[in-house]
Backbone as a chain_set.jsonl record, in Angstrom:
{"seq": "MPEMGALPNALPLPALAHRLSLLLHAAAHVQEAPLERLRLPVHVFASSEDRVLPSTDEARRLRRRLPNCRTSPLPGSGHVPLLEARVDLARRLRDVGFTRRTPLGSKPKDYVADFAPPSAEEILNATQRLRSVRNLVSPVFLS", "coords": {"N": [[5.443, 0.37, 27.426], [8.602, -0.254, 27.641], [10.764, 0.188, 25.911], [10.363, 2.602, 24.66], [11.427, 4.535, 26.288], [14.084, 4.473, 25.68], [14.433, 5.875, 23.373], [15.359, 8.659, 23.437], [18.085, 8.232, 23.713], [18.74, 7.04, 21.341], [18.127, 8.788, 19.289], [18.815, 12.181, 18.348], [17.576, 14.787, 20.464], [16.162, 17.025, 19.185], [15.474, 15.829, 16.711], [13.938, 13.66, 17.577], [11.819, 15.049, 18.825], [10.725, 16.33, 16.592], [9.909, 14.136, 15.0], [8.036, 12.949, 16.715], [6.15, 15.018, 16.824], [5.227, 14.964, 14.189], [4.059, 12.444, 14.171], [2.015, 12.769, 16.09], [0.479, 14.72, 14.803], [-0.321, 13.337, 12.482], [-1.745, 11.253, 13.696], [-3.922, 12.607, 14.779], [-5.353, 13.272, 12.491], [-5.938, 10.765, 11.467], [-7.799, 9.772, 13.237], [-9.989, 11.239, 12.479], [-10.412, 10.413, 9.901], [-12.521, 9.041, 7.425], [-12.603, 6.031, 7.49], [-14.398, 3.964, 7.27], [-15.668, 4.288, 4.871], [-13.972, 3.383, 2.937], [-13.617, 1.077, 0.418], [-11.84, -0.579, -0.808], [-9.893, -3.604, -0.922], [-8.087, -4.464, 1.971], [-5.236, -5.616, 3.594], [-3.846, -6.306, 6.606], [-0.804, -6.829, 8.111], [0.398, -7.896, 11.147], [2.911, -7.499, 13.493], [3.892, -9.744, 15.96], [5.715, -9.441, 17.981], [6.348, -6.757, 18.272], [7.947, -4.18, 19.829], [7.851, -1.501, 19.877], [5.557, -0.293, 18.798], [2.032, -0.924, 19.293], [1.287, -3.239, 17.439], [-0.464, -5.495, 16.969], [-2.798, -4.756, 18.353], [-3.451, -2.438, 16.95], [-3.914, -3.521, 14.426], [-6.242, -4.997, 14.936], [-7.962, -2.85, 15.546], [-8.032, -1.493, 13.071], [-9.195, -3.49, 11.522], [-11.757, -3.496, 12.57], [-12.663, -0.971, 11.755], [-12.326, -0.766, 8.961], [-14.18, -1.812, 6.238], [-13.524, -3.864, 4.417], [-11.392, -5.409, 5.34], [-8.765, -7.602, 6.214], [-6.746, -9.442, 8.52], [-3.459, -10.609, 9.373], [-1.277, -12.358, 11.483], [2.217, -11.829, 12.18], [4.081, -14.011, 13.355], [6.488, -13.94, 15.935], [7.799, -11.799, 14.888], [9.347, -8.556, 14.811], [9.479, -4.953, 15.202], [10.223, -4.029, 12.651], [9.39, -5.802, 10.349], [9.818, -6.275, 7.604], [12.489, -6.097, 7.209], [13.469, -8.321, 8.302], [14.851, -11.516, 7.869], [13.244, -13.804, 7.939], [10.7, -13.045, 7.161], [8.848, -13.178, 4.387], [7.507, -11.158, 2.332], [6.339, -11.17, -0.259], [5.596, -13.86, -0.585], [3.789, -14.108, 1.541], [1.793, -12.293, 0.744], [0.915, -13.578, -1.581], [-0.031, -15.946, -0.406], [-2.27, -15.09, 1.059], [-3.878, -14.356, -0.968], [-3.742, -11.819, -1.996], [-2.478, -10.894, -4.249], [-3.9, -11.567, -6.446], [-5.402, -10.878, -9.598], [-8.055, -10.447, -9.882], [-10.96, -9.75, -7.921], [-11.977, -11.765, -5.121], [-14.328, -14.285, -5.852], [-15.187, -13.191, -8.236], [-15.332, -13.282, -11.852], [-12.431, -14.289, -13.608], [-10.508, -12.049, -15.613], [-10.305, -12.217, -19.083], [-7.854, -11.34, -21.047], [-7.52, -11.508, -23.774], [-9.931, -12.455, -25.014], [-11.667, -10.536, -23.972], [-10.827, -8.225, -25.119], [-11.252, -5.012, -26.456], [-11.106, -3.203, -29.336], [-9.583, 0.051, -29.784], [-11.479, 3.033, -30.36], [-11.899, 5.076, -33.354], [-11.708, 7.737, -32.634], [-10.33, 7.572, -30.169], [-7.869, 6.612, -31.086], [-7.043, 8.765, -32.679], [-6.843, 10.792, -30.711], [-4.762, 9.71, -29.119], [-2.701, 9.684, -31.012], [-2.374, 12.434, -31.473], [-1.59, 13.306, -28.924], [0.858, 12.039, -28.687], [2.429, 13.143, -30.643], [4.498, 15.104, -30.218], [6.404, 13.586, -28.871], [6.999, 11.674, -30.812], [8.158, 13.357, -32.747], [10.462, 14.156, -31.378], [11.944, 11.783, -31.155], [12.296, 10.949, -33.69], [14.048, 9.708, -36.612], [14.844, 11.772, -38.299], [15.015, 14.052, -36.659], [17.064, 13.246, -34.944], [19.26, 12.985, -36.608]], "CA": [[6.495, 0.048, 26.489], [9.869, 0.215, 28.199], [11.708, 0.562, 24.853], [10.145, 3.995, 24.284], [12.325, 5.346, 27.101], [15.421, 4.451, 25.091], [14.478, 6.7, 22.171], [16.251, 9.821, 23.53], [19.481, 7.801, 23.536], [18.927, 6.583, 19.964], [17.939, 9.912, 18.366], [18.996, 13.507, 18.959], [16.289, 15.281, 20.968], [15.37, 17.769, 18.195], [14.923, 14.89, 15.72], [12.879, 12.919, 18.255], [10.679, 15.956, 19.003], [10.117, 16.538, 15.275], [9.211, 12.909, 14.596], [6.856, 12.773, 17.563], [5.132, 15.996, 16.415], [4.633, 14.442, 12.961], [3.226, 11.31, 14.557], [0.814, 13.297, 16.74], [-0.315, 15.39, 13.77], [-0.932, 12.292, 11.655], [-2.716, 10.514, 14.513], [-5.132, 13.417, 14.907], [-6.107, 13.179, 11.243], [-6.414, 9.391, 11.282], [-9.018, 9.626, 14.025], [-11.076, 11.878, 11.738], [-10.524, 9.833, 8.56], [-13.705, 8.18, 7.259], [-12.111, 4.729, 7.025], [-15.526, 3.086, 6.998], [-16.083, 4.473, 3.471], [-12.987, 2.748, 2.054], [-14.125, -0.216, -0.038], [-10.747, -1.378, -1.361], [-9.433, -4.654, -0.009], [-6.923, -4.105, 2.78], [-4.744, -6.72, 4.405], [-2.908, -5.775, 7.589], [0.078, -7.804, 8.744], [0.754, -7.357, 12.46], [4.038, -8.157, 14.165], [3.502, -10.182, 17.301], [6.743, -9.067, 18.967], [6.696, -5.343, 18.095], [8.119, -3.561, 21.138], [7.793, -0.052, 19.712], [4.148, 0.057, 18.59], [1.105, -2.046, 19.544], [0.871, -3.662, 16.092], [-1.635, -6.387, 16.946], [-3.967, -3.958, 18.756], [-3.772, -1.536, 15.838], [-4.494, -4.354, 13.361], [-7.636, -5.266, 15.325], [-8.714, -1.599, 15.415], [-8.252, -1.253, 11.644], [-10.149, -4.488, 11.017], [-13.103, -3.054, 12.969], [-13.062, 0.263, 11.052], [-12.294, -0.93, 7.504], [-15.167, -2.851, 5.91], [-12.986, -4.944, 3.589], [-10.05, -5.613, 5.907], [-8.387, -8.86, 6.858], [-5.462, -9.313, 9.217], [-2.651, -11.812, 9.573], [-0.16, -12.11, 12.394], [3.581, -12.198, 11.797], [4.574, -14.573, 14.618], [7.909, -13.802, 16.241], [8.366, -10.676, 14.154], [9.479, -7.334, 15.589], [8.951, -3.682, 14.715], [10.516, -3.819, 11.226], [9.376, -7.171, 9.83], [10.288, -6.401, 6.222], [13.945, -6.211, 7.229], [13.805, -9.608, 8.909], [15.026, -12.544, 6.837], [12.188, -14.829, 7.962], [9.445, -12.523, 6.633], [8.828, -13.111, 2.928], [6.264, -10.438, 2.068], [5.732, -11.63, -1.517], [4.944, -15.155, -0.321], [2.624, -13.882, 2.403], [0.743, -11.667, -0.069], [0.345, -14.635, -2.429], [-0.753, -16.895, 0.446], [-3.573, -14.554, 1.457], [-4.63, -14.068, -2.179], [-3.775, -10.378, -2.239], [-1.865, -10.562, -5.535], [-4.788, -11.951, -7.54], [-5.812, -9.749, -10.435], [-9.503, -10.267, -9.801], [-11.463, -9.928, -6.553], [-12.523, -13.084, -4.798], [-15.709, -14.519, -6.264], [-15.531, -12.635, -9.547], [-14.8, -14.017, -13.0], [-11.133, -13.777, -14.062], [-10.558, -11.313, -16.875], [-9.594, -12.814, -20.205], [-7.345, -10.158, -21.734], [-7.636, -11.691, -25.22], [-11.342, -12.522, -25.393], [-12.353, -9.319, -23.551], [-10.203, -7.062, -25.745], [-12.086, -4.161, -27.311], [-10.192, -2.292, -30.043], [-9.888, 1.469, -29.548], [-12.283, 3.699, -31.397], [-11.128, 5.989, -34.21], [-11.468, 8.954, -31.845], [-9.264, 7.274, -29.201], [-6.603, 6.533, -31.836], [-6.693, 10.136, -33.06], [-6.394, 11.477, -29.495], [-3.444, 9.185, -28.758], [-1.756, 10.152, -32.027], [-2.117, 13.852, -31.232], [-0.842, 13.457, -27.669], [2.21, 11.501, -28.847], [3.11, 13.794, -31.765], [5.752, 15.745, -29.793], [7.363, 12.506, -28.571], [7.433, 11.131, -32.109], [9.061, 14.318, -33.367], [11.74, 14.149, -30.659], [12.694, 10.536, -31.336], [12.319, 10.538, -35.097], [15.396, 9.675, -37.19], [15.156, 13.074, -38.891], [15.418, 14.94, -35.569], [18.298, 12.762, -34.343], [20.359, 12.917, -37.561]], "C": [[7.824, 0.581, 27.011], [10.852, 0.679, 27.138], [11.551, 2.015, 24.435], [11.083, 4.913, 25.067], [13.733, 5.408, 26.543], [15.541, 5.354, 23.874], [15.37, 7.934, 22.3], [17.731, 9.456, 23.386], [19.775, 7.411, 22.094], [18.854, 7.721, 18.962], [18.279, 11.215, 19.075], [17.63, 14.066, 19.359], [15.514, 16.128, 19.956], [14.739, 16.852, 17.135], [13.771, 14.096, 16.33], [11.629, 13.786, 18.422], [9.962, 16.174, 17.674], [9.319, 15.307, 14.84], [7.951, 12.678, 15.421], [5.761, 13.775, 17.193], [4.454, 15.546, 15.121], [3.664, 13.303, 13.267], [1.924, 11.791, 15.198], [-0.111, 13.987, 15.728], [-1.039, 14.364, 12.9], [-2.007, 11.538, 12.429], [-4.012, 11.29, 14.662], [-5.99, 13.316, 13.651], [-6.646, 11.776, 10.997], [-7.704, 9.173, 12.061], [-10.222, 10.187, 13.285], [-11.341, 11.205, 10.387], [-11.737, 8.903, 8.478], [-13.317, 6.802, 6.708], [-13.248, 3.784, 6.652], [-15.993, 3.184, 5.548], [-15.133, 3.796, 2.492], [-13.453, 1.342, 1.691], [-13.034, -1.104, -0.634], [-10.365, -2.485, -0.395], [-8.149, -4.214, 0.685], [-6.526, -5.346, 3.566], [-3.653, -6.172, 5.307], [-2.125, -6.934, 8.189], [0.573, -7.185, 10.044], [1.865, -8.18, 13.1], [3.643, -8.509, 15.588], [4.488, -9.728, 18.371], [7.208, -7.624, 18.793], [6.764, -4.694, 19.474], [8.106, -2.041, 21.065], [6.341, 0.413, 19.591], [3.263, -1.16, 18.868], [0.496, -2.557, 18.236], [-0.383, -4.523, 16.094], [-2.897, -5.649, 17.365], [-4.412, -3.05, 17.623], [-4.396, -2.316, 14.682], [-5.952, -4.67, 13.682], [-8.504, -4.018, 15.166], [-9.025, -1.306, 13.951], [-9.262, -2.24, 11.071], [-11.583, -4.112, 11.392], [-13.579, -1.865, 12.143], [-13.128, 0.109, 9.539], [-13.213, -2.078, 7.101], [-14.607, -4.039, 5.137], [-11.558, -5.276, 4.028], [-9.908, -7.007, 6.5], [-7.035, -8.644, 7.516], [-4.773, -10.671, 9.296], [-1.524, -11.477, 10.534], [1.172, -12.475, 11.737], [4.237, -12.717, 13.068], [6.081, -14.398, 14.769], [8.568, -12.621, 15.563], [8.345, -9.419, 15.015], [8.91, -6.117, 14.887], [9.161, -3.47, 13.216], [10.563, -5.182, 10.533], [9.926, -7.315, 8.416], [11.811, -6.45, 6.135], [14.413, -7.524, 7.85], [13.826, -10.686, 7.833], [13.866, -13.539, 6.807], [10.852, -14.344, 7.409], [9.58, -12.35, 5.123], [7.493, -12.484, 2.528], [5.58, -10.936, 0.8], [4.987, -12.95, -1.3], [3.691, -14.961, 0.531], [1.475, -13.235, 1.634], [0.09, -12.677, -1.002], [-0.514, -15.581, -1.599], [-2.144, -16.39, 0.84], [-4.415, -14.145, 0.249], [-4.656, -12.606, -2.551], [-3.185, -9.991, -3.587], [-2.717, -11.002, -6.716], [-5.227, -10.721, -8.301], [-7.309, -9.491, -10.368], [-9.937, -10.465, -8.354], [-12.001, -11.337, -6.354], [-13.972, -13.17, -5.251], [-16.085, -13.943, -7.61], [-14.831, -13.435, -10.647], [-13.441, -13.44, -13.399], [-11.26, -13.104, -15.422], [-9.733, -12.049, -17.916], [-9.139, -11.662, -21.098], [-7.391, -10.292, -23.257], [-9.101, -11.645, -25.624], [-12.083, -11.228, -25.053], [-11.787, -8.057, -24.2], [-11.199, -6.324, -26.629], [-11.152, -3.179, -28.014], [-10.572, -0.845, -29.779], [-10.698, 2.042, -30.706], [-11.382, 4.612, -32.226], [-10.795, 7.268, -33.454], [-10.346, 8.733, -30.831], [-7.906, 7.189, -29.885], [-6.135, 7.93, -32.229], [-6.174, 10.915, -31.853], [-4.998, 11.014, -29.087], [-2.38, 9.664, -29.73], [-1.39, 11.604, -31.783], [-1.288, 14.061, -29.963], [0.601, 13.003, -27.819], [3.013, 12.187, -29.952], [4.442, 14.4, -31.341], [6.813, 14.693, -29.457], [7.89, 11.907, -29.868], [8.431, 12.065, -32.791], [10.439, 14.303, -32.703], [12.576, 12.914, -30.951], [12.761, 10.096, -32.805], [13.759, 10.561, -35.64], [15.8, 11.019, -37.8], [15.661, 14.023, -37.817], [16.785, 14.55, -35.02], [19.476, 12.771, -35.327], [21.082, 14.244, -37.684]], "O": [[8.129, 1.76, 26.832], [11.713, 1.505, 27.441], [12.493, 2.611, 23.912], [11.49, 5.959, 24.56], [14.499, 6.305, 26.896], [16.648, 5.578, 23.386], [16.09, 8.246, 21.352], [18.537, 10.292, 22.978], [20.928, 7.445, 21.665], [19.455, 7.636, 17.891], [18.055, 11.34, 20.279], [16.64, 13.841, 18.664], [14.297, 15.971, 19.864], [13.603, 17.076, 16.715], [12.747, 13.883, 15.681], [10.513, 13.322, 18.19], [8.732, 16.2, 17.628], [8.189, 15.429, 14.369], [6.921, 12.262, 14.89], [4.578, 13.439, 17.237], [3.246, 15.721, 14.963], [2.583, 13.22, 12.686], [0.85, 11.277, 14.883], [-1.332, 13.848, 15.798], [-2.228, 14.509, 12.616], [-3.062, 11.219, 11.88], [-5.09, 10.697, 14.672], [-7.217, 13.278, 13.738], [-7.701, 11.617, 10.382], [-8.601, 8.469, 11.598], [-11.338, 9.689, 13.433], [-12.4, 11.416, 9.795], [-11.949, 8.074, 9.363], [-13.672, 6.46, 5.58], [-13.075, 2.903, 5.81], [-16.642, 2.268, 5.045], [-15.471, 3.653, 1.316], [-13.658, 0.509, 2.575], [-13.29, -2.27, -0.935], [-10.498, -2.326, 0.818], [-7.244, -3.664, 0.058], [-7.374, -6.037, 4.131], [-2.653, -5.637, 4.829], [-2.701, -7.891, 8.706], [1.106, -6.075, 10.044], [1.762, -9.4, 13.228], [3.124, -7.672, 16.327], [4.129, -9.641, 19.545], [8.347, -7.3, 19.131], [5.771, -4.658, 20.201], [8.324, -1.366, 22.071], [5.948, 1.4, 20.212], [3.699, -2.298, 18.696], [-0.683, -2.326, 17.966], [-1.283, -4.292, 15.287], [-3.963, -5.885, 16.797], [-5.607, -2.907, 17.365], [-5.313, -1.82, 14.029], [-6.806, -4.617, 12.797], [-9.643, -4.107, 14.708], [-10.144, -0.915, 13.618], [-10.088, -1.874, 10.234], [-12.516, -4.372, 10.632], [-14.771, -1.753, 11.857], [-13.918, 0.797, 8.892], [-13.042, -3.201, 7.575], [-15.177, -5.128, 5.202], [-10.649, -5.405, 3.209], [-10.797, -7.513, 7.185], [-6.273, -7.765, 7.115], [-5.412, -11.723, 9.287], [-0.889, -10.43, 10.412], [1.229, -13.327, 10.85], [4.88, -11.953, 13.788], [6.847, -14.674, 13.846], [9.785, -12.459, 15.655], [7.45, -9.232, 15.839], [7.984, -6.222, 14.083], [8.355, -2.797, 12.575], [11.637, -5.664, 10.172], [10.449, -8.373, 8.065], [12.36, -6.807, 5.093], [15.611, -7.798, 7.914], [12.93, -10.757, 6.992], [13.54, -14.065, 5.743], [9.95, -15.156, 7.205], [10.324, -11.494, 4.644], [6.482, -13.175, 2.4], [4.361, -11.106, 0.787], [3.869, -13.122, -1.786], [2.656, -15.576, 0.272], [0.314, -13.586, 1.844], [-1.124, -12.654, -1.203], [-1.597, -15.976, -2.029], [-3.085, -17.176, 0.941], [-5.53, -13.647, 0.407], [-5.5, -12.184, -3.341], [-3.375, -8.858, -4.03], [-2.311, -10.834, -7.866], [-5.403, -9.65, -7.721], [-7.773, -8.42, -10.759], [-9.341, -11.267, -7.635], [-12.421, -12.003, -7.3], [-14.748, -12.235, -5.055], [-17.194, -14.178, -8.09], [-13.87, -14.162, -10.396], [-13.307, -12.222, -13.519], [-12.031, -13.544, -16.275], [-8.599, -12.452, -17.655], [-9.945, -11.076, -21.821], [-7.308, -9.286, -23.962], [-9.47, -10.863, -26.5], [-13.023, -10.853, -25.755], [-12.21, -6.947, -23.876], [-11.897, -6.928, -27.443], [-10.473, -2.397, -27.348], [-11.746, -0.539, -29.572], [-10.609, 1.597, -31.85], [-10.244, 4.886, -31.845], [-9.708, 7.82, -33.622], [-9.5, 9.608, -30.648], [-6.903, 7.64, -29.332], [-4.949, 8.239, -32.119], [-5.172, 11.622, -31.959], [-4.146, 11.836, -28.747], [-1.275, 10.013, -29.317], [-0.219, 11.971, -31.874], [-0.388, 14.9, -29.938], [1.484, 13.532, -27.143], [4.173, 11.837, -30.17], [5.435, 14.224, -32.046], [7.995, 14.897, -29.733], [9.088, 11.661, -30.004], [9.433, 11.612, -33.345], [11.46, 14.421, -33.38], [13.804, 12.998, -30.989], [13.23, 9.0, -33.112], [14.587, 11.345, -35.175], [16.982, 11.36, -37.811], [16.641, 14.733, -38.04], [17.582, 15.419, -34.667], [20.611, 12.575, -34.894], [22.039, 14.356, -38.451]]}, "num_chains": 1, "name": "protein.A"}
């Protein structure tokens, strides 16, 4: 990566040394992290033209280690794709189905039909927890 050699010109050396030490510290812990146990869905977007980090290689590595991981390339995108006008993250998340409220293959939740009213105990607990807030915002306190 020839661009890495330009970093000392872009950042003061103490700042660069500090950032690199943070990166090395984090990298050591990532190697130990039990990523295989993570069951949440993960979607990794990898910039194809990242000249600072090997984004596509890292995306492939994460896809191998994370059991519920999918990847998508960001063609023509550089190191900071979210600052590029051509990358619409919201659209890309919708396109890959990542903004759905229910996991793929499961029944959508019906928030009206599936509603279960709170029990008397839950109402009492909520009332007790909110008592101080009610006292603070009551018309008597504010008058």
